[in-house]
Coordinates of N, CA and C in Angstrom, one line a residue:
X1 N 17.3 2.4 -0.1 CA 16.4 1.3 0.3 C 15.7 1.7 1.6
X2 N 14.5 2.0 1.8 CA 13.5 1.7 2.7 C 12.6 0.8 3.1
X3 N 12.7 0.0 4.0 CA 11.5 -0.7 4.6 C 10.5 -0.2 4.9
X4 N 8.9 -0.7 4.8 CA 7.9 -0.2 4.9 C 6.5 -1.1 4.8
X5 N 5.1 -0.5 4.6 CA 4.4 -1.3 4.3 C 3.4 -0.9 3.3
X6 N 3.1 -2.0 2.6 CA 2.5 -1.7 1.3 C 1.0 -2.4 1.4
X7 N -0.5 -1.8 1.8 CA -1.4 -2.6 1.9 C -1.2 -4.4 3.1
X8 N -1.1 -5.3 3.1 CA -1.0 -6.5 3.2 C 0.2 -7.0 3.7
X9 N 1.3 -6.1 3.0 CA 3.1 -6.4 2.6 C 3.4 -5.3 3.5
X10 N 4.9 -6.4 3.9 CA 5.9 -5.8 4.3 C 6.8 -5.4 2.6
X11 N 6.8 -4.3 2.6 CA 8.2 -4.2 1.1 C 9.1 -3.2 1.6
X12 N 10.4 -3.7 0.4 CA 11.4 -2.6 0.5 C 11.4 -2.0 -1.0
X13 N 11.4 -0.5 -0.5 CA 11.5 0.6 -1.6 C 12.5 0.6 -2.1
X14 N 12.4 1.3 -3.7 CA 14.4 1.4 -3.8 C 13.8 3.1 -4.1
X15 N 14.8 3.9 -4.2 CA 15.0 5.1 -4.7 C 16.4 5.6 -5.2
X16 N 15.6 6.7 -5.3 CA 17.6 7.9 -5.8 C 18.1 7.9 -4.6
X17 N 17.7 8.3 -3.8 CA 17.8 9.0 -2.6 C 17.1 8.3 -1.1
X18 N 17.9 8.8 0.2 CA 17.2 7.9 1.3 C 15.4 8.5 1.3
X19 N 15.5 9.8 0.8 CA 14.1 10.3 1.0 C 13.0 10.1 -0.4
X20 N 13.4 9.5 -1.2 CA 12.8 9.1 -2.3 C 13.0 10.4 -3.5
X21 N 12.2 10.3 -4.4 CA 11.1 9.2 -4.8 C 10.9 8.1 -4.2
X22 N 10.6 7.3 -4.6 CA 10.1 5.4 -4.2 C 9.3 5.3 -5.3
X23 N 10.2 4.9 -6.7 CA 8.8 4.2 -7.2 C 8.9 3.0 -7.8
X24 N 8.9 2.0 -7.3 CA 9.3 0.7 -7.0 C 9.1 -0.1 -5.6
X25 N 7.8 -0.8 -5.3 CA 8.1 -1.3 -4.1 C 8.3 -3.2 -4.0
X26 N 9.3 -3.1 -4.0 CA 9.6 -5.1 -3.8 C 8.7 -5.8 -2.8
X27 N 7.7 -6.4 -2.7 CA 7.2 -7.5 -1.8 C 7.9 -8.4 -1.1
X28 N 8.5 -8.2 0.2 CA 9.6 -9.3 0.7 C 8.6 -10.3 1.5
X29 N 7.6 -9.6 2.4 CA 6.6 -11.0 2.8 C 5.2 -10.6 2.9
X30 N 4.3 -11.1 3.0 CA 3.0 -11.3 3.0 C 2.3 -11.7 4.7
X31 N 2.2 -10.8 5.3 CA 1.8 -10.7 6.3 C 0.5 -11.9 6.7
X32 N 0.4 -13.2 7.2 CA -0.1 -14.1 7.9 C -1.9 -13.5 8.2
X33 N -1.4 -12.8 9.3 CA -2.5 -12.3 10.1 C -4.0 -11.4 9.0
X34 N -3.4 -10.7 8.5 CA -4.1 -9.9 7.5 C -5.1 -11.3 6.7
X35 N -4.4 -12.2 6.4 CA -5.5 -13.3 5.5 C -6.3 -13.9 6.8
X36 N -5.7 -14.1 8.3 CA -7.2 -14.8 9.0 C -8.4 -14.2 9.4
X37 N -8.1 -12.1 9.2 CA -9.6 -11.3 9.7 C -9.0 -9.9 9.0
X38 N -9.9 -9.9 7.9 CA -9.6 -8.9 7.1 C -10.1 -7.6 7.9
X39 N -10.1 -7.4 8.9 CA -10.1 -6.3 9.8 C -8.7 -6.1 10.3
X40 N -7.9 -6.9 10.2 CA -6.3 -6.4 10.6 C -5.9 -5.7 9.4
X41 N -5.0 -5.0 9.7 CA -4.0 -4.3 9.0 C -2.3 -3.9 9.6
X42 N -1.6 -4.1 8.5 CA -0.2 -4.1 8.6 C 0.3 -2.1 8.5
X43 N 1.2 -2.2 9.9 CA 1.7 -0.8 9.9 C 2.8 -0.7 10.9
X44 N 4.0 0.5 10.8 CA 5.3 0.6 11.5 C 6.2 -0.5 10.9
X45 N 6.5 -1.2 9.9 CA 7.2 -2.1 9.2 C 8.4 -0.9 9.2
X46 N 9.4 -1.3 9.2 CA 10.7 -1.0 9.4 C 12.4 -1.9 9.5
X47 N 13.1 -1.6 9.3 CA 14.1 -2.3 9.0 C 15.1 -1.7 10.8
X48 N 16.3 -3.0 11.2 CA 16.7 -2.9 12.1 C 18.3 -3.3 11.8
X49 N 18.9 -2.3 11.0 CA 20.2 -2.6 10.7 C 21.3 -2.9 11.8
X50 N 21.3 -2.3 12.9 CA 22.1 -3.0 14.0 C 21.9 -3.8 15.0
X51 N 20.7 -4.5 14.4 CA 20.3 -5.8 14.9 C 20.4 -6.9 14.3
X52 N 20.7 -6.6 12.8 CA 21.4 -7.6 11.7 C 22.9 -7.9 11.3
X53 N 22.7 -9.3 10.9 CA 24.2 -9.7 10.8 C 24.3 -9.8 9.1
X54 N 25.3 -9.7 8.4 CA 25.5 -10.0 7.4 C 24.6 -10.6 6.3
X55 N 24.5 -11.6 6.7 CA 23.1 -12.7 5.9 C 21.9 -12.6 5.8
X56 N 21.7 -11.5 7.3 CA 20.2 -11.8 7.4 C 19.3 -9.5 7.8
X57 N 18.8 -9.7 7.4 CA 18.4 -8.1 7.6 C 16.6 -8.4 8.6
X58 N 17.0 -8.0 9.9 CA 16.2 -8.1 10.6 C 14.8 -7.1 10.2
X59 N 13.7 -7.2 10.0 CA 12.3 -5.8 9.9 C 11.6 -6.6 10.6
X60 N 11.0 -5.3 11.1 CA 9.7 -5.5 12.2 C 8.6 -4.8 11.6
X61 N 7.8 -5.1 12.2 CA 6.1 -4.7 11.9 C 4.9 -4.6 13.0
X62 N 3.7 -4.1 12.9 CA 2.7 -4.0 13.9 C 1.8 -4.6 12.9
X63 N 0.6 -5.2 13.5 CA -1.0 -5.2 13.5 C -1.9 -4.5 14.1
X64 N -2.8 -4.5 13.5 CA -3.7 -3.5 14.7 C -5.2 -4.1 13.9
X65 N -6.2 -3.8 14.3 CA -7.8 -3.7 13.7 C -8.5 -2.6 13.6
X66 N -9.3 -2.9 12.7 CA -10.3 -2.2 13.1 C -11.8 -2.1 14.0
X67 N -11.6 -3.3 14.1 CA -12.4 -3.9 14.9 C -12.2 -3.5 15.9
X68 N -12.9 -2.8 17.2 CA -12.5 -2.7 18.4 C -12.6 -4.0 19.2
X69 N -13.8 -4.3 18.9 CA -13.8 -5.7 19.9 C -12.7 -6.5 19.8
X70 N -11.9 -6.6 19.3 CA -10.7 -7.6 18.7 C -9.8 -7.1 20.5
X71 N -9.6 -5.4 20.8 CA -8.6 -5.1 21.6 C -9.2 -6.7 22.7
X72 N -10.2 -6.8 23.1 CA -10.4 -7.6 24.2 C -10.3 -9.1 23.5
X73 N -10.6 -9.7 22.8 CA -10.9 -10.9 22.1 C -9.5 -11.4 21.6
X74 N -8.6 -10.7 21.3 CA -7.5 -10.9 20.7 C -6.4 -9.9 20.5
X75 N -6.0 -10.2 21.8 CA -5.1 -8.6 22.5 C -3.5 -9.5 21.7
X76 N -3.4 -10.9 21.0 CA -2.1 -11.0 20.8 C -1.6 -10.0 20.1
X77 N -3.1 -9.6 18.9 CA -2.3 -9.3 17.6 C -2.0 -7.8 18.0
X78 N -1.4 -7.1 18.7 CA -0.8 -6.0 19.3 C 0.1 -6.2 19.3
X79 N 0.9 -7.4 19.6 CA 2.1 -7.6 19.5 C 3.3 -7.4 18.6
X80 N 4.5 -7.0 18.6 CA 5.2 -6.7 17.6 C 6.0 -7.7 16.7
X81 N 5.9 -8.0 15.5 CA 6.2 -8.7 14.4 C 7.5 -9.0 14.5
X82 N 8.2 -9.7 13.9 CA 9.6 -9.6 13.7 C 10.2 -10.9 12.5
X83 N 10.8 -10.7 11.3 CA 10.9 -11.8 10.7 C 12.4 -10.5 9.8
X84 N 12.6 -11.8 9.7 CA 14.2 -11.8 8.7 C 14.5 -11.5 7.2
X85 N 15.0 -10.9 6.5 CA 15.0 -10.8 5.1 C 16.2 -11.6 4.8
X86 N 16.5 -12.4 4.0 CA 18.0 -13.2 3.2 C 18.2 -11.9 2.6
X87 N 19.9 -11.6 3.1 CA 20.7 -10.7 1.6 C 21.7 -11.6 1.3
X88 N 21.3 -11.3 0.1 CA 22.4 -12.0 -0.9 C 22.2 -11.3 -2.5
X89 N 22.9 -11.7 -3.2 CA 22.5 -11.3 -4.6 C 21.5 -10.6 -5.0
X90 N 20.3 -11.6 -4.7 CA 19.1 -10.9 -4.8 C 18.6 -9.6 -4.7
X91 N 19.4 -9.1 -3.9 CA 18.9 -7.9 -2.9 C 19.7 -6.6 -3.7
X92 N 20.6 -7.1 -4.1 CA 21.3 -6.4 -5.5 C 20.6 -6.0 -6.7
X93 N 19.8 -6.9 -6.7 CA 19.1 -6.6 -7.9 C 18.7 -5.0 -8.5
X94 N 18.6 -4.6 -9.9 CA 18.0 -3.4 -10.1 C 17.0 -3.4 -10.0
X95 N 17.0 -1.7 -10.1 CA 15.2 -0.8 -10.2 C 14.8 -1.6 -11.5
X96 N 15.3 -1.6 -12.5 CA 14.7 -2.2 -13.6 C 14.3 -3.5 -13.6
X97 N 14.9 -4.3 -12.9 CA 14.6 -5.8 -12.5 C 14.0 -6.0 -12.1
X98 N 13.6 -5.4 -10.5 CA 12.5 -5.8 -10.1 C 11.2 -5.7 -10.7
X99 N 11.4 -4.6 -11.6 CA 9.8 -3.6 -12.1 C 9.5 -5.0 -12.9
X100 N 10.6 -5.6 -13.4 CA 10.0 -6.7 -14.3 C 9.4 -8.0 -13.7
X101 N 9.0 -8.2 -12.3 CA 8.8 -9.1 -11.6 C 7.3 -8.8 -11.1
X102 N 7.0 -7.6 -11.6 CA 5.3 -8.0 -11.5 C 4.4 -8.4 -12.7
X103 N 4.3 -9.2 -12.5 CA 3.4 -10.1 -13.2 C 2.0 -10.0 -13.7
X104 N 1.7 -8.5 -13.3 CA -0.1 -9.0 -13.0 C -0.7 -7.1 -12.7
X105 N -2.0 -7.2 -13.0 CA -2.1 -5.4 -12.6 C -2.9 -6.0 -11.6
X106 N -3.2 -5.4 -10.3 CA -4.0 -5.5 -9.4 C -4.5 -4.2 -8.0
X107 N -5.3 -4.4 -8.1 CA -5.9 -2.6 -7.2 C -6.2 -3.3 -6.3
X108 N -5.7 -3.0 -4.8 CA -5.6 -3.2 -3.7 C -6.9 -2.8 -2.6
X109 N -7.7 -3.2 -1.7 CA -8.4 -2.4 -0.8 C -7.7 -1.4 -0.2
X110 N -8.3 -0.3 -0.5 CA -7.8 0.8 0.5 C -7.8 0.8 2.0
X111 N -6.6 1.5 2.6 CA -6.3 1.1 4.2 C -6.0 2.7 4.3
X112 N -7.1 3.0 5.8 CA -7.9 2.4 6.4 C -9.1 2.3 5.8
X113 N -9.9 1.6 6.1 CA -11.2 1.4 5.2 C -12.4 1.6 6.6
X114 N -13.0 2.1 6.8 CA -13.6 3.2 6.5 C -12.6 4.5 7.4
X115 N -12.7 5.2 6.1 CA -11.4 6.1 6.5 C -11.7 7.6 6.7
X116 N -11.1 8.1 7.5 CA -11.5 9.9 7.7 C -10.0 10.1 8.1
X117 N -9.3 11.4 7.8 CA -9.9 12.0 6.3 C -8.8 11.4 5.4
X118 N -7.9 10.8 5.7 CA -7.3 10.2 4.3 C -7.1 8.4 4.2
X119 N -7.0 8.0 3.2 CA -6.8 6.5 3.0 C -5.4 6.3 2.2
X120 N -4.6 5.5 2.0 CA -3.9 5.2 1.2 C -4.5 3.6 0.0
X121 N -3.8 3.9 -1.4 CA -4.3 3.3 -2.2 C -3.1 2.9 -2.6
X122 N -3.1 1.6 -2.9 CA -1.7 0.6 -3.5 C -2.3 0.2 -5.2
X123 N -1.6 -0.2 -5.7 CA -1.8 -0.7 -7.1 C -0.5 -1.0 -7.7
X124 N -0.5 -2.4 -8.5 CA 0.3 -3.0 -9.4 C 0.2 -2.5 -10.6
X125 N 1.0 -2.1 -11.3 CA 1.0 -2.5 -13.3 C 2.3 -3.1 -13.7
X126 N 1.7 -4.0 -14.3 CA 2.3 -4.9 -15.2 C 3.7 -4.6 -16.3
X127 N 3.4 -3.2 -16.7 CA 4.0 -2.4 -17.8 C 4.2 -0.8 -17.7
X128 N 5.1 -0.2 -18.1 CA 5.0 1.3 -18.1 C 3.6 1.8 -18.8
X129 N 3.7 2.8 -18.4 CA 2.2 3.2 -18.7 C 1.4 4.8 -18.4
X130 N 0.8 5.3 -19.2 CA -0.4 5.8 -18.4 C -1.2 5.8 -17.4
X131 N -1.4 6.3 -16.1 CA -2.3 5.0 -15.6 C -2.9 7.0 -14.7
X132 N -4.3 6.3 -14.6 CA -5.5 7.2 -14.1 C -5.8 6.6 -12.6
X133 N -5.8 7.3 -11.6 CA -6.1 6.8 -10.8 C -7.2 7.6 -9.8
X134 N -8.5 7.3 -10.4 CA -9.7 8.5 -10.1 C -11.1 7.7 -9.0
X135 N -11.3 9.1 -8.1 CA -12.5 8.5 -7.0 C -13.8 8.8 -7.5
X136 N -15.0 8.4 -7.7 CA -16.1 9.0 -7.9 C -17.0 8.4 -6.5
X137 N -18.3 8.8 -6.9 CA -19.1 9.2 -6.2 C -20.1 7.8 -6.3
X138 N -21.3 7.5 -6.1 CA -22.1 5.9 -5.9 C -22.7 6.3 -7.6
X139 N -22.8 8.1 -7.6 CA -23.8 8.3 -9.2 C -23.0 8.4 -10.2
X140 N -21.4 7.7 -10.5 CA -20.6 8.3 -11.4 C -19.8 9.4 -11.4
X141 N -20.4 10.2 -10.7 CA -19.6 11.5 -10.4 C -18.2 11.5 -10.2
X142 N -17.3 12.4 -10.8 CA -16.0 12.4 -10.6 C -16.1 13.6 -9.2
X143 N -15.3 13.2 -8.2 CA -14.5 13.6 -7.2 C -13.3 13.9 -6.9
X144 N -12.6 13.4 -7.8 CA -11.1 13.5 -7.6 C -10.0 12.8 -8.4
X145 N -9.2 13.7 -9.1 CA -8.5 12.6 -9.6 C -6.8 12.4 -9.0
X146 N -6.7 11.1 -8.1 CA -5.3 10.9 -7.3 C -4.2 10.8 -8.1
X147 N -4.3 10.2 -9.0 CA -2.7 10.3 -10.4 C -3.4 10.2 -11.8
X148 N -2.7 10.8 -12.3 CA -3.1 11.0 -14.0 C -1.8 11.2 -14.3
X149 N -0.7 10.2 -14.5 CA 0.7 10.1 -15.0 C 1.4 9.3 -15.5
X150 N 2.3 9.2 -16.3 CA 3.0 7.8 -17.0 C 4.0 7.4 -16.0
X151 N 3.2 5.9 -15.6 CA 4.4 5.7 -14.3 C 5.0 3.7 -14.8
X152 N 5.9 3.6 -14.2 CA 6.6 2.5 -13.9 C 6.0 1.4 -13.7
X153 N 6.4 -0.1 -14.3 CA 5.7 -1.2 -13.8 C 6.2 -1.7 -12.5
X154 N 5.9 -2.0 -11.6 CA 5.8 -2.3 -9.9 C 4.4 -1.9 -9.6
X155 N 4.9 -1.7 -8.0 CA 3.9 -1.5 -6.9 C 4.1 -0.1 -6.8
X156 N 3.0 0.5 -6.7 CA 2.7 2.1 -6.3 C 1.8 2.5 -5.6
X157 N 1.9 3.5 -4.3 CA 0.9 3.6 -3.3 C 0.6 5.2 -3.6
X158 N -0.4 5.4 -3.3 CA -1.1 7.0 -3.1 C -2.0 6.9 -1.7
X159 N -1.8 8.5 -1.8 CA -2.9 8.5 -0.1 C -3.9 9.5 -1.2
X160 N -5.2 9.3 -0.8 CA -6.3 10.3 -0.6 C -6.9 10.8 -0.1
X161 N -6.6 12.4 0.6 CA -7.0 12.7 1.5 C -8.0 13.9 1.1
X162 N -9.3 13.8 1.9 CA -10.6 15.0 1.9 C -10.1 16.3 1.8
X163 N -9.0 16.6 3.0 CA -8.6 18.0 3.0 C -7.8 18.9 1.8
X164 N -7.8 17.9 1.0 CA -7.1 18.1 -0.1 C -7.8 18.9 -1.3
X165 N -9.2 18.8 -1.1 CA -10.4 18.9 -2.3 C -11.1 20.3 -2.2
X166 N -10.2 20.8 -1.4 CA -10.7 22.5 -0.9 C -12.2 22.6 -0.9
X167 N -13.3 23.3 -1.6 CA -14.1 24.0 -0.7 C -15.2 22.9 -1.4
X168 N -15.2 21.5 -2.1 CA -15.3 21.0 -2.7 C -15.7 20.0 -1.2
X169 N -17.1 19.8 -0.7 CA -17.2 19.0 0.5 C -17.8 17.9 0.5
X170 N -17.1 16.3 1.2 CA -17.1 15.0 0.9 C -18.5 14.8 1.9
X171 N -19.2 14.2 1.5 CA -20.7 13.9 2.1 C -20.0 12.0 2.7
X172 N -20.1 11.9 3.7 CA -20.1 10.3 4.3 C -21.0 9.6 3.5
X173 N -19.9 8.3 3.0 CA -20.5 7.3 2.5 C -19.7 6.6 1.7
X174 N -20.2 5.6 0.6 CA -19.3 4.7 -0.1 C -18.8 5.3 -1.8
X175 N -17.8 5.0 -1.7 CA -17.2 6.1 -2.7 C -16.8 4.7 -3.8
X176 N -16.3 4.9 -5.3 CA -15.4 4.2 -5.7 C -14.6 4.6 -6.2
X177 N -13.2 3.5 -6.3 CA -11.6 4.4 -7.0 C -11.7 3.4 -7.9
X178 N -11.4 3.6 -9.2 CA -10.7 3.3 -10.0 C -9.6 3.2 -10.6
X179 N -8.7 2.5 -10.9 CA -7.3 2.5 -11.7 C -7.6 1.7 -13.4
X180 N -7.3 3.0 -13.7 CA -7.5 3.1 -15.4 C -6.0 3.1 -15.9
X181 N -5.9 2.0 -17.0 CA -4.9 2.0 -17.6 C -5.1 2.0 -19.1
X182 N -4.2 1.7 -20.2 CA -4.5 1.3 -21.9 C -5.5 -0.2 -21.8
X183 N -4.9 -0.3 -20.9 CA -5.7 -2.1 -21.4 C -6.7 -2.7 -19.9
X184 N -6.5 -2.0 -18.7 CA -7.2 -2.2 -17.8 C -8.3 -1.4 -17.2
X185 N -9.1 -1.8 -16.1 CA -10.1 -0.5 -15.2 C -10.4 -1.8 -14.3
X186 N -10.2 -1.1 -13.1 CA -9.9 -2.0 -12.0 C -10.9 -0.9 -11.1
X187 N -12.1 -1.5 -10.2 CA -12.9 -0.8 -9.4 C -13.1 -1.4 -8.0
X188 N -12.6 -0.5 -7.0 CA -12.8 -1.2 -5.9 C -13.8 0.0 -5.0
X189 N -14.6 -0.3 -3.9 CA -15.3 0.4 -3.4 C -14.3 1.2 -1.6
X190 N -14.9 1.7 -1.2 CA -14.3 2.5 0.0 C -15.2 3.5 0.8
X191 N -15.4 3.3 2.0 CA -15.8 4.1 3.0 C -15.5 5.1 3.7
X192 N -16.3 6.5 3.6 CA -15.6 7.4 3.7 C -16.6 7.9 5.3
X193 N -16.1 8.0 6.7 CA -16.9 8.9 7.4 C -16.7 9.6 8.3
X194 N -17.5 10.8 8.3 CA -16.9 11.8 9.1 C -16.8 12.1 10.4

């Protein structure tokens, strides 16, 4: 199990192993601040095992913006997060169990948004699946494709990074990713600059 952050969320990962895979991420809370200026974003979320007791599993977290003017305007949200997880039962739960607790396909804004040179991409499916997860260009153009594989129903995160596209060179500007499934196509837009 790792603590972490998923877009928005604080989640904890399950895996084989402490170093993963990870392909399952459980949603334990929904970060407050992210819904009052969609210029914040959630990062350093972490678990604090020797600061917890039995009942309760301490994780912390950071905000930050993108906004610069925010550093002067609203120097709280610098401060460091801290809230509680309940263990009990629940927390027992399987890999298979949880997968079955998402309810819904949904494609996430990419974080950082406007990003150089990489962004990470979150996305839900509903069901096992196929699922395409491709960037193009404002004319259609394919750019890139970040997964083309049969994955798991949960929460799944990818990074996309420029340096990755070899001699293949990213012009600044607004890009779109899509998450293609059998029954879905989810389009969200993103800022790329250099």
């Amino acid at each position: 199990m790792l603590v972490a952050q998923s877009g928005n969320n604080v989640v904890v990962k399950f895996g084989e192993s402490p170093v993963g895979p990870f392909g399952i991420f459980y949603s334990v809370y929904e970060c407050p601040e992210v819904q009052e200026d969609p210029d914040i974003f959630v990062y350093n979320a972490k678990a604090h095992p020797n600061l917890s007791t039995s009942e309760e599993l301490l994780i912390s977290y950071n905000v930050n913006s993108f906004n610069f003017g925010d550093l002067f305007s609203n120097a709280d949200i610098y401060r460091p997060r801290f809230i509680y997880l309940k263990i009990n039962d629940s927390t027992a739960t399987s890999i298979d169990e949880l997968a079955q607790t998402v309810k819904e396909f949904s494609l996430e804004q990419n974080y950082p948004n406007p990003f150089n040179p990489s962004t990470t991409i979150n996305f839900k499916i509903e069901e096992s699946g196929f699922v395409s997860l491709i960037v193009y260009d404002m004319l259609g153009n394919k750019v890139a494709q970040i997964a083309g594989e049969r994955l798991s129903a949960g929460f799944h995160s990818y990074t996309f990074d420029v340096n990755r596209l070899g001699e293949k060179m990213l012009a600044s500007g607004v890009y779109l990713y899509s998450l293609q499934t059998e029954k879905i196509n989810l389009t969200k837009k993103m800022i790329y600059l250099k």
